Structure formats: C-alpha cells, structure tokens
Coordinates of C-alpha atoms and ligand atoms in Angstrom, one line a residue:
Q1 CA 52.6 91.1 92.9
G2 CA 54.6 94.2 92.9
P3 CA 58.4 94.4 92.6
P4 CA 60.6 92.8 95.3
P5 CA 60.9 95.1 98.3
V6 CA 64.1 97.0 98.9
T7 CA 65.6 97.1 102.4
R8 CA 67.7 100.1 103.2
Y9 CA 70.0 100.3 105.9
N10 CA 71.6 103.6 107.2
L11 CA 75.1 102.5 108.3
N12 CA 75.5 105.7 110.2
K13 CA 72.6 104.6 112.5
V14 CA 74.4 101.3 113.5
T15 CA 76.1 102.6 116.7
V16 CA 79.3 101.3 118.1
T17 CA 79.6 102.8 121.6
S18 CA 81.3 101.8 125.0
D19 CA 77.8 100.9 126.2
P20 CA 76.6 98.3 123.7
V21 CA 74.0 96.7 125.9
R22 CA 72.2 99.9 126.6
N23 CA 72.4 100.9 122.8
Q24 CA 71.4 97.4 121.7
E25 CA 74.2 96.8 119.5
H26 CA 74.4 93.7 117.3
I27 CA 77.5 91.5 117.7
L28 CA 78.8 88.8 115.4
I29 CA 80.9 86.2 117.3
L30 CA 83.0 84.2 114.8
T31 CA 84.8 81.1 115.5
P32 CA 86.9 79.1 113.2
M33 CA 86.6 75.4 114.7
A34 CA 88.7 72.4 114.1
R35 CA 87.8 70.9 117.1
F36 CA 84.5 71.0 119.3
Y37 CA 85.1 71.4 123.1
Q38 CA 82.1 71.5 125.4
E39 CA 83.8 73.9 127.6
Y40 CA 84.0 76.5 124.9
W41 CA 80.2 76.0 124.2
D42 CA 79.5 76.2 128.0
N43 CA 81.4 79.3 128.4
L44 CA 79.7 80.9 125.4
L45 CA 76.4 80.1 126.8
R46 CA 77.3 82.0 130.1
L47 CA 78.3 85.2 128.2
N48 CA 75.6 87.6 129.7
Y49 CA 75.4 90.1 126.6
P50 CA 72.0 89.8 125.7
H51 CA 71.8 86.6 123.4
E52 CA 69.1 88.0 121.3
L53 CA 71.8 90.8 120.0
I54 CA 74.3 87.9 119.2
T55 CA 74.8 86.0 115.9
L56 CA 77.2 83.1 115.9
G57 CA 79.1 82.1 112.9
F58 CA 81.4 79.1 112.7
I59 CA 83.6 77.8 110.0
L60 CA 84.7 74.0 110.1
P61 CA 87.1 72.0 107.9
K62 CA 85.7 69.1 105.7
T63 CA 87.9 66.5 107.5
K64 CA 87.0 63.7 109.5
E65 CA 87.7 65.6 112.6
G66 CA 85.9 68.6 111.1
N67 CA 82.9 66.4 110.5
Q68 CA 82.9 65.3 114.1
A69 CA 83.2 68.7 115.4
T70 CA 80.2 69.8 113.2
S71 CA 77.9 67.2 114.5
M72 CA 78.8 67.8 118.1
L73 CA 78.4 71.4 117.5
Q74 CA 74.9 71.0 115.8
K75 CA 74.0 68.9 118.7
Q76 CA 74.6 71.5 121.2
I77 CA 72.9 74.2 119.0
Q78 CA 69.7 72.3 118.7
K79 CA 69.6 71.7 122.4
T80 CA 70.2 75.6 123.2
Q81 CA 68.0 77.0 120.2
N82 CA 65.1 74.5 120.6
H83 CA 65.1 73.3 124.0
G84 CA 67.0 75.6 126.2
P85 CA 65.8 78.5 128.3
E86 CA 64.7 81.5 126.1
K87 CA 67.3 83.9 127.3
D88 CA 70.0 81.2 126.2
R89 CA 68.9 81.5 122.6
F90 CA 71.0 83.3 120.2
K91 CA 69.6 85.7 117.4
S92 CA 70.9 83.3 114.8
I93 CA 73.6 80.8 113.9
I94 CA 75.4 80.3 110.7
I95 CA 77.8 77.2 110.0
L96 CA 79.9 77.1 107.2
R97 CA 82.0 74.3 105.9
Q98 CA 85.5 75.2 104.4
D99 CA 85.7 74.7 100.6
F100 CA 89.5 74.5 100.6
D101 CA 91.6 71.9 102.2
P102 CA 93.2 72.3 105.8
A103 CA 96.8 72.6 106.1
V104 CA 98.4 69.0 106.0
V105 CA 99.3 69.4 109.7
S106 CA 98.1 67.3 112.3
Q107 CA 96.0 69.1 114.9
D108 CA 98.2 68.0 117.9
E109 CA 99.6 70.7 119.6
S110 CA 103.5 69.7 119.0
E111 CA 102.9 69.4 115.3
R112 CA 100.8 72.4 115.0
H113 CA 103.2 74.9 116.4
K114 CA 106.4 73.6 114.8
L115 CA 108.0 76.4 112.8
A116 CA 108.1 74.6 109.5
N117 CA 104.3 74.2 109.7
Q118 CA 103.5 77.9 110.4
K119 CA 103.2 79.4 107.1
A120 CA 100.8 76.8 105.5
R121 CA 98.8 76.7 108.7
R122 CA 98.4 80.3 109.2
E123 CA 97.6 80.9 105.6
V124 CA 94.6 78.3 105.8
M125 CA 93.5 80.0 109.2
A126 CA 93.6 83.4 107.3
K127 CA 91.5 82.1 104.6
A128 CA 89.2 80.5 107.0
R129 CA 88.8 83.6 109.0
N130 CA 88.1 85.6 105.7
S131 CA 85.6 83.3 104.5
L132 CA 83.7 83.4 107.8
L133 CA 83.8 87.1 107.8
F134 CA 82.7 88.0 104.4
T135 CA 79.8 85.5 104.4
T136 CA 78.4 86.7 107.6
L137 CA 79.1 90.4 108.4
G138 CA 75.7 92.1 108.0
P139 CA 74.5 95.6 107.7
S140 CA 73.4 96.0 111.3
T141 CA 76.5 94.3 112.8
S142 CA 78.2 96.7 115.5
W143 CA 80.8 94.6 116.7
V144 CA 82.6 91.5 115.8
L145 CA 84.2 89.2 118.4
W146 CA 86.7 86.6 117.3
L147 CA 86.7 83.9 119.7
D148 CA 88.7 80.6 119.2
A149 CA 87.0 77.3 119.7
D150 CA 89.6 76.3 122.2
I151 CA 89.0 79.3 124.4
V152 CA 87.4 77.7 127.4
E153 CA 87.1 80.3 130.2
T154 CA 86.3 84.0 130.1
A155 CA 84.5 86.3 132.2
P156 CA 80.6 86.2 131.4
T157 CA 81.0 90.1 130.9
L158 CA 83.7 89.5 128.1
I159 CA 81.9 91.5 125.4
Q160 CA 81.0 94.4 127.6
D161 CA 84.4 94.5 129.2
L162 CA 86.1 94.6 126.0
A163 CA 83.9 97.1 124.4
S164 CA 83.9 99.5 127.4
H165 CA 87.3 100.6 126.3
D166 CA 85.7 101.8 123.0
K167 CA 88.9 100.9 121.0
P168 CA 88.6 99.8 117.2
I169 CA 90.5 96.5 117.9
I170 CA 91.1 95.1 121.4
V171 CA 92.6 91.8 122.3
A172 CA 92.3 90.0 125.6
N173 CA 95.3 88.3 127.2
C174 CA 95.3 84.6 126.3
F175 CA 96.7 82.4 129.1
Q176 CA 96.5 78.6 130.0
K177 CA 96.0 76.8 133.0
Y178 CA 98.1 73.9 134.0
Y179 CA 98.9 71.5 136.8
D180 CA 102.3 72.4 138.3
P181 CA 103.9 69.4 139.6
E182 CA 106.4 71.2 141.7
S183 CA 104.0 73.5 143.8
K184 CA 101.3 70.5 143.3
K185 CA 98.8 73.3 142.4
M186 CA 97.1 74.6 139.5
A187 CA 99.1 77.5 137.9
E188 CA 98.9 79.7 134.7
R189 CA 101.1 80.6 131.9
P190 CA 100.9 82.6 128.8
Y191 CA 99.7 81.0 125.8
D192 CA 99.1 83.3 122.7
F193 CA 102.4 85.1 121.5
N194 CA 100.7 86.9 118.5
S195 CA 99.8 90.1 120.5
W196 CA 102.8 92.4 120.7
Q197 CA 104.7 95.8 120.2
D198 CA 107.3 95.9 117.3
S199 CA 110.9 96.0 117.9
E200 CA 113.9 97.5 115.9
T201 CA 115.1 93.8 115.5
A202 CA 111.9 92.5 114.0
L203 CA 111.7 95.6 111.8
K204 CA 115.3 94.9 110.5
M205 CA 114.8 91.3 110.2
A206 CA 111.7 92.0 107.9
E207 CA 113.9 94.4 105.7
Q208 CA 116.3 91.4 104.8
M209 CA 113.4 89.0 104.0
G210 CA 112.2 87.8 100.6
P211 CA 108.7 89.3 99.5
D212 CA 106.9 86.0 100.5
D213 CA 108.8 85.5 103.9
I214 CA 106.9 86.0 107.1
L215 CA 108.1 86.8 110.6
L216 CA 106.5 84.7 113.4
E217 CA 106.5 85.2 117.0
G218 CA 107.5 82.8 119.9
Y219 CA 110.4 80.9 118.1
A220 CA 113.9 80.9 119.3
E221 CA 115.0 80.4 115.9
L222 CA 113.4 83.9 115.1
A223 CA 114.4 86.0 117.9
T224 CA 112.5 89.2 117.3
Y225 CA 112.7 91.0 120.7
R226 CA 109.1 92.4 120.2
T227 CA 107.3 93.3 123.5
L228 CA 104.8 90.5 123.9
L229 CA 101.4 91.1 125.6
A230 CA 101.8 87.7 127.1
Y231 CA 104.6 89.2 129.4
M232 CA 103.0 92.5 130.1
S233 CA 100.6 91.1 132.8
T234 CA 101.6 92.0 136.4
P235 CA 100.4 90.2 139.6
G236 CA 97.6 92.5 140.9
G237 CA 97.9 94.8 138.0
S238 CA 94.7 96.8 136.8
K239 CA 92.4 94.7 134.6
D240 CA 91.8 98.0 132.7
L241 CA 95.3 98.8 132.0
V242 CA 95.3 99.2 127.9
V243 CA 98.4 99.3 125.7
P244 CA 98.9 99.9 122.0
L245 CA 99.9 97.0 119.8
D246 CA 101.4 96.4 116.5
G247 CA 100.3 92.6 116.3
V248 CA 97.2 90.8 117.7
G249 CA 96.1 87.4 118.1
G250 CA 92.7 86.0 117.1
T251 CA 91.8 84.1 120.4
A252 CA 89.5 86.6 122.0
L253 CA 89.5 89.9 119.7
L254 CA 86.9 92.4 119.5
V255 CA 86.7 94.5 116.5
K256 CA 84.5 97.5 115.6
A257 CA 82.6 96.2 112.4
D258 CA 83.7 99.4 110.5
V259 CA 87.3 98.2 110.7
H260 CA 86.3 95.2 108.6
R261 CA 84.0 97.1 106.4
D262 CA 86.9 99.5 105.6
G263 CA 88.6 96.3 104.1
A264 CA 90.7 95.2 107.0
M265 CA 91.0 91.1 106.6
F266 CA 93.3 88.4 107.4
P267 CA 95.9 88.5 104.7
P268 CA 96.7 84.8 103.8
F269 CA 100.0 86.0 102.3
A270 CA 103.0 88.2 103.4
F271 CA 101.8 91.4 104.1
Y272 CA 104.6 93.5 105.5
H273 CA 106.0 90.0 106.4
L274 CA 103.1 89.4 108.7
I275 CA 100.3 86.8 108.1
E276 CA 96.8 86.3 109.4
S277 CA 95.8 88.0 112.7
E278 CA 99.3 89.7 112.9
G279 CA 98.9 90.8 109.3
F280 CA 95.3 92.1 110.1
A281 CA 96.7 94.5 112.8
K282 CA 99.0 95.8 110.2
M283 CA 96.3 96.3 107.8
A284 CA 94.1 97.9 110.2
K285 CA 96.8 100.2 111.1
R286 CA 97.5 101.3 107.6
L287 CA 93.7 102.1 107.4
G288 CA 94.1 104.2 110.3
W289 CA 92.7 102.0 113.1
Q290 CA 95.1 101.4 116.2
P291 CA 94.9 98.0 117.8
Y292 CA 95.1 97.7 121.6
G293 CA 95.8 95.0 124.0
L294 CA 94.7 94.4 127.9
P295 CA 97.9 92.8 129.7
N296 CA 95.7 92.1 133.0
Y297 CA 92.4 91.1 131.4
K298 CA 92.8 87.4 130.9
V299 CA 90.9 84.6 128.9
Y300 CA 91.9 80.9 129.3
H301 CA 93.0 78.4 126.5
Y302 CA 92.3 74.8 126.5
N303 CA 95.1 72.6 127.8
E304 CA 95.4 69.5 125.6
Ligands
GDP401 P1 96.8 77.9 118.2 O1 96.0 78.0 119.6 O2 97.7 78.9 118.0 O3 97.5 76.4 118.3 O4 95.7 77.8 117.1 P2 94.6 76.8 116.7 O5 95.1 75.5 116.2 O6 94.0 76.6 117.9 O7 93.7 77.5 115.9 C1 92.9 78.6 116.1 C2 91.6 78.6 115.8 O8 91.2 78.1 114.5 C3 90.9 77.4 116.8 O9 89.5 77.8 117.1 C4 90.9 76.3 115.9 O10 89.9 75.3 116.3 C5 90.6 76.6 114.5 N1 91.2 75.9 113.4 C6 92.4 75.5 113.3 N2 92.6 75.0 112.2 C7 91.5 75.2 111.2 C8 91.3 74.8 110.0 O11 92.0 74.2 109.4 N3 90.1 75.3 109.6 C9 89.1 75.8 110.4 N4 88.0 76.2 109.9 N5 89.4 76.2 111.7 C10 90.6 75.8 112.2
MN402 MN1 94.2 77.6 120.1

C-alpha cells in the first residue's frame, strides 16, 4: 500500500460568474435552524438551480425544540434523497448540532425581538453561522447562499437571479405576507431591517458608545436614521435595481465564497459596534468587498 493520496485543488479554477449554471458552479446553502417549517423545505425543493451542484448545511440548537426540528428535517431529507425524483436530490447534506447553548430567549416572535434580548441572541446566531460556515466551506465551493429556516417563499430562480448581478455580496428584500383585516385581503410588509445604508446619526451614536456596545436597527429607542432596504422598494419598480449597502441581513444572502475565504465571518462581538450579519457586511467592506441589496427583489418570511 502506498502513501495516502494527495488531493490538489486549484482555487483559481473555481469560477464565480454571473452564469453559474452554465459554468457548473458549486453552491453551499447554509441555514441555521431553530424550527422546521415544511414550507421552507418545499420552497427549497422548488429551487431550479441544478440540485447536483447544491450542498446543504444546517445547524440546530441542542434543545427540545432543536431536537424536534432535527427529526423533522431528517425525515424530509430521507424522503428527498432516497425516495424522491433524481432531479430533486442534492449533492450532499450536512447537519450540525450546536455545541453551545442557545441564548436564553424564547423563540416566540415578541420575546425574540425585544431590544434587551438582542445582543445575546445575535451573538449566538453569529456563532451558529460561523460554526456552520467553517465546517462546510469546501475547496470547490463558488457561492454561499445564506437562507434562513423561516424563508418560505422565493422565486425558484433565486440563486440564478442573485448571482446574475455578479456582486460579492447581495441580499434580497425580506418581506412578510399577512392578512389585512381592513382591506380583508392578503397584504405584505417589510420584515428584515438588518439591510441598510449608514447615516451620520448612526455613526455619531457609535462614536459615543463603549467598546462592547452594539447598534441595532428597527428599535425606536435607538433611532439611527439609516436608510433601510426594507423601505426602498417601490410599486412596479425594477427587480434588477441594485443599491450599495453598509449592513446586511442573513435571511436570503448570496456571498461569493472568496469573501468568506478571505476571512469575512459573522462577528459574535461588537465589531465597529455591529454584530452578526451587520458586522459581516462591515468586515467584508474592510476586506474590500462591497455589499449590495435588491430593493424590489423580494423573498417572504414565515408569519407566526
Ligand atoms: P428573526 O427572523 O430576525 O427573528 O431571526 P430568527 O429567530 O428567525 O433567526 C434567524 C435564523 O436562525 C432562523 O433560520 C432561525 O431558525 C435560526 N435560529 C434562531 N436561533 C437559533 C439558535 O439558537 N441556533 C441555531 N442554530 N439557529 C437559530
Ligand atoms: Mn426569522
């Protein structure tokens, strides 16, 4: 028996282009998952990027709820990978169980979104994303799509659409559908406020803060006057409209793998007074990669 084989990868042969299907580019879809929603899985299956080029990675907390979500996820994976049509099957799937405790915050929306709970929660989210990223990013990965477990509706062409802009980091606008009792019709409203362009006010607030303090978006107590992607959409506006951003949310975020390879991650600490996905945008910018957002290209968040 000879020595173990050496595998060589030339990273310069891993292309990252605006036509990733034609160039057979590998994509890693990463999802931190506290709860399993069937609608998320069904939407994922509908993505028409060739599934043989897609690796899925999940990380779930080791709580009662996390255990339940894991078993529901595994059941769907079994069904798709072993019994479903060939074209639905993904290249590979990795499930990680978190080795640190989730923030002691209930997963209910009102609790989750309380300002007092944010720092601990975002810190745990950042660590979950980093663990997931650093264990799954491979030598042939061209793209990383961050897709939250509660994104239940996207275009089937989500990956191609986001990649077509050829940006290092690009985020869709995350909305939520709801029943409007006044019009008695379904309507939609902005959901994710983590994608924004900075303001003088926010920068001044940051200047006055202690080294561990973080700025958060979407709280009246912390009026930042940033320009939010959530409010940049216009009725009938072009889906191809692209705007530069300073902060991004992680709900549906496409990143060129080289941005992560350069070292851009999700700071679980105050980085320029930003944390998690917003800190990631800042870190990427410091590395020379500009984030962008699509005001009129929407994805939809679950409504609890
Ligand atoms: P929100 O939409 O801003 O309220 O944020 P979420 O609570 O939906 O969290 C974002 C994503 O992370 C979702 O996919 C959640 O399922 C997932 N998530 C939330 N908390 C945890 C956690 O403690 N551990 C892991 N692994 N995932 C989590
Ligand atoms: Mn969510």
